[in-house]
Coordinates of C-alpha atoms in Angstrom, one line a residue:
X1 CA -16.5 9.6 -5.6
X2 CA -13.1 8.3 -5.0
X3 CA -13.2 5.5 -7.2
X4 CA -15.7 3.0 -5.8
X5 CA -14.5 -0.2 -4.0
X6 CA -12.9 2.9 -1.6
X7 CA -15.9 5.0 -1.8
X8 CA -18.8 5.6 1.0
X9 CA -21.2 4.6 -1.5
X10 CA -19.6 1.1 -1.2
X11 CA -21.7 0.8 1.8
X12 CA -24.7 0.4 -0.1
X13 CA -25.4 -3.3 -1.1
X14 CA -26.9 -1.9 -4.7
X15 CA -29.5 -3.5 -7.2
X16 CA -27.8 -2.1 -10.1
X17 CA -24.2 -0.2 -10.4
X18 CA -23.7 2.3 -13.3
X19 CA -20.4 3.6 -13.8
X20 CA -20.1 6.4 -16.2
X21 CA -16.0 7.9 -17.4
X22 CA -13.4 6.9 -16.4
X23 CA -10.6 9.8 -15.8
X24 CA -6.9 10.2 -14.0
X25 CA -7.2 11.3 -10.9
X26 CA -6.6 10.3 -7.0
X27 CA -4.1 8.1 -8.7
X28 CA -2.3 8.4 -4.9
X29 CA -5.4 6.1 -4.3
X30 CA -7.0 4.4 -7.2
X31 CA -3.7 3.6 -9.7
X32 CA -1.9 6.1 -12.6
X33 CA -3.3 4.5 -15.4
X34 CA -7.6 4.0 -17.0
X35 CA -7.1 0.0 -15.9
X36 CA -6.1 0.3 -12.5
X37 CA -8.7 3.3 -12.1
X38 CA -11.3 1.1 -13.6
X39 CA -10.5 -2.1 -11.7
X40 CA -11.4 0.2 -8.6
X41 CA -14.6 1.7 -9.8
X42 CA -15.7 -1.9 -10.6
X43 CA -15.9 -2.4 -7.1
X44 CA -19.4 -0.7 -7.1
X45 CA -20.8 -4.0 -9.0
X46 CA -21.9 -6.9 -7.1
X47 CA -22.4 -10.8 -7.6
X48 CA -25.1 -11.6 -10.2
X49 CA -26.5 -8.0 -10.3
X50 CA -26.5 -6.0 -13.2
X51 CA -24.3 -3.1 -13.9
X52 CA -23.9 -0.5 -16.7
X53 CA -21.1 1.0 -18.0
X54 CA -21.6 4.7 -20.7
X55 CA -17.6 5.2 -21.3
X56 CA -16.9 4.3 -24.9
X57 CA -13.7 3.0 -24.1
X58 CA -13.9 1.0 -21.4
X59 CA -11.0 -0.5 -19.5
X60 CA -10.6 -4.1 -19.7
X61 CA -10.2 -4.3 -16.0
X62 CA -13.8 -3.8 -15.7
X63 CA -15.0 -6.0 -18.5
X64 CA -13.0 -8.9 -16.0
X65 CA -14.1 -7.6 -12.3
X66 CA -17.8 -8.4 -14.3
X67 CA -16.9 -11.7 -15.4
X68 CA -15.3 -12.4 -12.2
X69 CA -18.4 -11.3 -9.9
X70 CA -20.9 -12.9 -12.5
X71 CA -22.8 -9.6 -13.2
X72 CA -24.7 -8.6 -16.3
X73 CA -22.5 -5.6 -17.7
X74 CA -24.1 -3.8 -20.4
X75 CA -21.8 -1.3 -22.5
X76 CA -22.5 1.6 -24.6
X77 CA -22.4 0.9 -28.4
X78 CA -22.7 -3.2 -27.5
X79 CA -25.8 -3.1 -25.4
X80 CA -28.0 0.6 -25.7
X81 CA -26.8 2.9 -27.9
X82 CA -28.2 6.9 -28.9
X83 CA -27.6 9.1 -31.9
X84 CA -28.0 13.1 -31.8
X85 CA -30.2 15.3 -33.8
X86 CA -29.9 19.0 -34.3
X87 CA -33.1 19.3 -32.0
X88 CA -33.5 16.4 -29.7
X89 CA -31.7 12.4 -30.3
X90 CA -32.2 8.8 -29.8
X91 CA -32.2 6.4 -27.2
X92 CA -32.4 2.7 -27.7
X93 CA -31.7 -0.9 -26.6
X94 CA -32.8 -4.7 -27.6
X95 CA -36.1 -3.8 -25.3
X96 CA -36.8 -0.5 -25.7
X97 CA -36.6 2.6 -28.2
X98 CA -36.7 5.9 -27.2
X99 CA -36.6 8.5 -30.5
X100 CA -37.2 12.6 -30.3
X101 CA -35.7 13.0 -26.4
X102 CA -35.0 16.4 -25.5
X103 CA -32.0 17.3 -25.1
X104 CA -30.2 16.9 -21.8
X105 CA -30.2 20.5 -19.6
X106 CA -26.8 19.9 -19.0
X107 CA -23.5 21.5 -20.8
X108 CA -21.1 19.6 -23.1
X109 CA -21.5 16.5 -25.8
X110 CA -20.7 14.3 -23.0
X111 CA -24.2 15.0 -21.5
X112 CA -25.6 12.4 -24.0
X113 CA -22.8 9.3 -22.6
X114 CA -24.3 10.2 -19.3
X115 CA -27.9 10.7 -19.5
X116 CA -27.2 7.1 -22.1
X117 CA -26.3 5.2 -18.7
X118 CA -29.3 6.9 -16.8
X119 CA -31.5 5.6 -19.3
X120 CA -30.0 2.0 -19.9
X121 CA -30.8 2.0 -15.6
X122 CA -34.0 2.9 -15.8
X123 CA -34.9 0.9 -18.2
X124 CA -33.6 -2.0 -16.5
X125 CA -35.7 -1.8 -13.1
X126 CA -38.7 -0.6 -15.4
X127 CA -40.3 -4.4 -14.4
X128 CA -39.9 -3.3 -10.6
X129 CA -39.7 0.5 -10.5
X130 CA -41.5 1.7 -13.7
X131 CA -40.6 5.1 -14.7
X132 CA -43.1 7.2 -17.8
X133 CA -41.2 8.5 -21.0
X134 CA -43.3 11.6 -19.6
X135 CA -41.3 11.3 -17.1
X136 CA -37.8 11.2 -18.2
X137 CA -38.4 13.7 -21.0
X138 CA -39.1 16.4 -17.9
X139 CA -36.0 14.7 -16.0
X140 CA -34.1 15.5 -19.3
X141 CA -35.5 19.0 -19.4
X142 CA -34.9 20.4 -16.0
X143 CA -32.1 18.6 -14.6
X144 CA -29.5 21.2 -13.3
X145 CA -25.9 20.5 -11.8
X146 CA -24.3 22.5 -9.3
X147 CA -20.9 24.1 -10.5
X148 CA -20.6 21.6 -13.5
X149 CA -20.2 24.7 -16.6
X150 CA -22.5 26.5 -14.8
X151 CA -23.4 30.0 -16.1
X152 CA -24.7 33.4 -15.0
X153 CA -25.3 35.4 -18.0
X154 CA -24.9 39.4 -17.7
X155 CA -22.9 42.2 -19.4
X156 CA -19.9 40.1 -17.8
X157 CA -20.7 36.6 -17.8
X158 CA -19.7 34.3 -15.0
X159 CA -19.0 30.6 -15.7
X160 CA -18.2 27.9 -12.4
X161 CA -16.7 24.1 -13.0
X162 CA -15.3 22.0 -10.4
X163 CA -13.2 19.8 -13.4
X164 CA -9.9 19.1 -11.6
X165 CA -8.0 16.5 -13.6
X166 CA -6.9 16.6 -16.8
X167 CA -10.0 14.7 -19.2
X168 CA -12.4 17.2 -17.1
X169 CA -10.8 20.1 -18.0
X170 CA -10.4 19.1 -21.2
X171 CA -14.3 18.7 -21.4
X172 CA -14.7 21.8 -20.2
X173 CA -12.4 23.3 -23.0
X174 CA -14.1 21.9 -25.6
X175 CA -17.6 23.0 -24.7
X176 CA -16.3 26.8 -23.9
X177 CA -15.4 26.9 -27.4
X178 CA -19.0 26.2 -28.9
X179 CA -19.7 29.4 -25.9
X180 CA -17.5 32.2 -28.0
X181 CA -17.3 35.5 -26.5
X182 CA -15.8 38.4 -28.4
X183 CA -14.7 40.2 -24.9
X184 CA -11.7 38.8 -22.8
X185 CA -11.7 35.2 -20.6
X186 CA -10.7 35.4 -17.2
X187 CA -9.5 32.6 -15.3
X188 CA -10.0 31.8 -11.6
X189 CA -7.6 29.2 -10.9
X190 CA -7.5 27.4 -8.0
X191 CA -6.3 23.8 -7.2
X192 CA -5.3 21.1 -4.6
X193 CA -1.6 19.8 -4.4
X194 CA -2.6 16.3 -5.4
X195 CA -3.5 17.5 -8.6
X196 CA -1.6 17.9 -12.0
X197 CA -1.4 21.5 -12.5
X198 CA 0.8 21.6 -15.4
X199 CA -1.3 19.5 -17.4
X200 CA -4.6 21.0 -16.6
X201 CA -2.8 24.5 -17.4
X202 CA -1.8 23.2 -21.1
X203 CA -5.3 22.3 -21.6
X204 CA -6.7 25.7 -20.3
X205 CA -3.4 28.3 -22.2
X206 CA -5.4 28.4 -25.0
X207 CA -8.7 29.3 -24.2
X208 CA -7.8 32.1 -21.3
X209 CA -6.3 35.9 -21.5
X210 CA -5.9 36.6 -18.4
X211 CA -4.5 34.3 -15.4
X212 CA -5.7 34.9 -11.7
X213 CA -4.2 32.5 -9.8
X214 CA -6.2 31.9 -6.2
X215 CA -4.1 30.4 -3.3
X216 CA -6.6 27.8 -1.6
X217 CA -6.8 28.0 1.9
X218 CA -7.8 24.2 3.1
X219 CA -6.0 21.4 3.6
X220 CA -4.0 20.0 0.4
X221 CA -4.4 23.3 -1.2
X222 CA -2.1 24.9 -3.2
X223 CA -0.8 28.6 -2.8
X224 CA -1.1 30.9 -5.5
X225 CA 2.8 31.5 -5.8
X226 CA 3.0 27.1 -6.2
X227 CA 0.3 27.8 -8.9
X228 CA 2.8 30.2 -10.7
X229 CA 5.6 28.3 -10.8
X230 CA 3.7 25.5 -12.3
X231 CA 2.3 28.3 -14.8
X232 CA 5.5 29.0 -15.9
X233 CA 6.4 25.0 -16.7
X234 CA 3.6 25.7 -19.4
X235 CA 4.1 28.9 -20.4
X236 CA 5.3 32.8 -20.0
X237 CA 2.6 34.9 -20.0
X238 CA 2.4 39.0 -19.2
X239 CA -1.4 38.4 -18.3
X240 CA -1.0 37.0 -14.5
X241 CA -1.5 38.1 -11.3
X242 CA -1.5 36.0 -7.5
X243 CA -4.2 36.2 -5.1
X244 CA -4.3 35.0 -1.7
X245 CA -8.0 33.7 -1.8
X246 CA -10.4 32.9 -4.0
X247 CA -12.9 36.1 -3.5
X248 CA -9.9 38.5 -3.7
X249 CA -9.4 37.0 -7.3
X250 CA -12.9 37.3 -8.3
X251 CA -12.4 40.6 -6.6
X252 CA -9.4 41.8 -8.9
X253 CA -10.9 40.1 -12.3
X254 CA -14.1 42.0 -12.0
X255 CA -12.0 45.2 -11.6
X256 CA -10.8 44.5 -14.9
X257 CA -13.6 42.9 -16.6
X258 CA -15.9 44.8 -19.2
X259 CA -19.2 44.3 -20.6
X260 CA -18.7 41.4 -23.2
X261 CA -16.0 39.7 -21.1
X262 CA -16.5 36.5 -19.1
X263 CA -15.0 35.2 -15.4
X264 CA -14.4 31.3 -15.2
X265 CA -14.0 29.9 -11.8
X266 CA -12.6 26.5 -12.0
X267 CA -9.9 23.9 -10.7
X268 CA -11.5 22.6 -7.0
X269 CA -15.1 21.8 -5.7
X270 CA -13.9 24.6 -3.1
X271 CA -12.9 27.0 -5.5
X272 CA -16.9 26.7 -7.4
X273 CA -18.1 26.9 -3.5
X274 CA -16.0 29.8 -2.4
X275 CA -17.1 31.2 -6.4
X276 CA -21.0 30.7 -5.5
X277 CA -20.4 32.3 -2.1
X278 CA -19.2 35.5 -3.8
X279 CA -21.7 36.4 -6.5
X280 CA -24.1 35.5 -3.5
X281 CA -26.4 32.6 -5.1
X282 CA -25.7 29.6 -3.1
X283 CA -24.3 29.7 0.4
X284 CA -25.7 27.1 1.6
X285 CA -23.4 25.1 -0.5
X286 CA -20.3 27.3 0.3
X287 CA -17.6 26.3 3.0
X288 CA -16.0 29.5 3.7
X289 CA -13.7 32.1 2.2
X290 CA -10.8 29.8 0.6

């Protein structure tokens, strides 16, 4: 959420805190740099409890909020660490060794950092809350994740993220290219004002043909012709075209998609809702035409 000493689910007094990446973003809130973002985010960890961190490079800030609070942090590649086979990989700590997992249902490498953290969790309540490998290997199996590279296949291919910031996006470019398409990508863009659009749009230039720029119609969003003008800080490309909602871009990239092409939908949580809404497989998580 936003960040975690801020957050709502700061209002739970917890047993054990995990704490997974650490990106840029709400930086109006949390800080502009990984150490001020991660000295917020410690403030999910509590006095003498444990806590669990799965980024690689984790800021110093949250190293000392630990010390300060007294709380056993344990850190991917210190204290649990996995390894990846071409069919399933390896989970293991001082206690506990987990070999041939399945492979996480999820999208993208960084799956593994994730599911790593889960794992390093459960392990630790296992003496109070004690959890099967039967168990996690069908957790592992079936877990799904609303609008995180979330894919309908068909003759055109739909794909919905909510990545907003910068290290999402560039997440989400990096497992696209292991998804190659010999048709045409189509881009759905929508974002808030808070947000870096130029960046994200250098990240994105090279893996899209086709812009469709979607105004978003809620508070903090940004209008399509804002979107445009921070388009053309990155680039000058023929292959653009401003919409006033999100639907009506979907709309106008379907028009022009053909079989072998894909649609992405990405830059807001209301852009994925307002996406779901359209191809008519989730409205009970939608909020409206935006």
């Amino acid at each position: 959420g936003l960040g975690g000493r801020l957050d709502a689910v700061n209002i739970i007094d917890p047993d054990i805190a995990l704490i997974t990446s650490i990106g840029i973003d709400h930086v109006e809130f949390l800080g502009e740099d990984r150490e001020s973002i991660g000295r917020e985010k410690a403030g999910i960890m509590r006095n003498k409890r444990p806590a669990v961190c799965s980024d690689p490079e984790i800021p110093n800030s949250i190293i000392e909020t630990a010390k300060e609070l007294d709380a056993d942090l344990d850190l991917l590649g210190v204290d649990f660490q996995f390894f990846e086979h071409a069919e399933t990989w390896d989970w293991w700590n001082e206690r506990t060794e987990l070999f041939g997992l399945p492979k996480p249902n999820l999208e993208g490498d960084y799956q593994f950092r994730n599911a790593s953290g889960v794992l390093q969790v459960v392990d630790a309540l296992q003496p109070r809350l004690p959890v099967e490998r039967t168990i996690v290997e069908n957790m592992l199996r079936t877990v799904t994740l609303w609008g995180r590279f979330q894919t309908f296949p068909g003759a055109v291919e739909y794909i919905f993220d909510v990545a907003h910031n910068v290290q999402a996006v560039e997440q989400f470019v990096e497992t696209l290219k292991k998804h190659s398409t010999s048709g045409t990508t189509h881009l759905v863009l929508g974002m808030l004002r808070t947000k870096d659009r130029a960046a994200v749009m250098r990240v994105l230039k090279p893996a899209v043909d086709n812009w469709y720029l979607a105004s978003v119609n809620a508070r903090r969003g940004t209008r399509s012709e804002e979107l445009k003008a921070s388009l053309d800080e990155v680039t000058s490309v023929a292959q653009v075209a401003l919409f006033s909602s999100v639907s009506s871009a979907l709309k106008a990239a379907e028009a022009n998609a053909v079989p072998g092409d894909r649609i992405i939908a990405l830059g807001s949580f209301l852009v994925v809702s307002a996406a779901l809404r359209h191809v008519n497989k989730a409205d009970r998580y939608s909020i409206g035409d935006v």
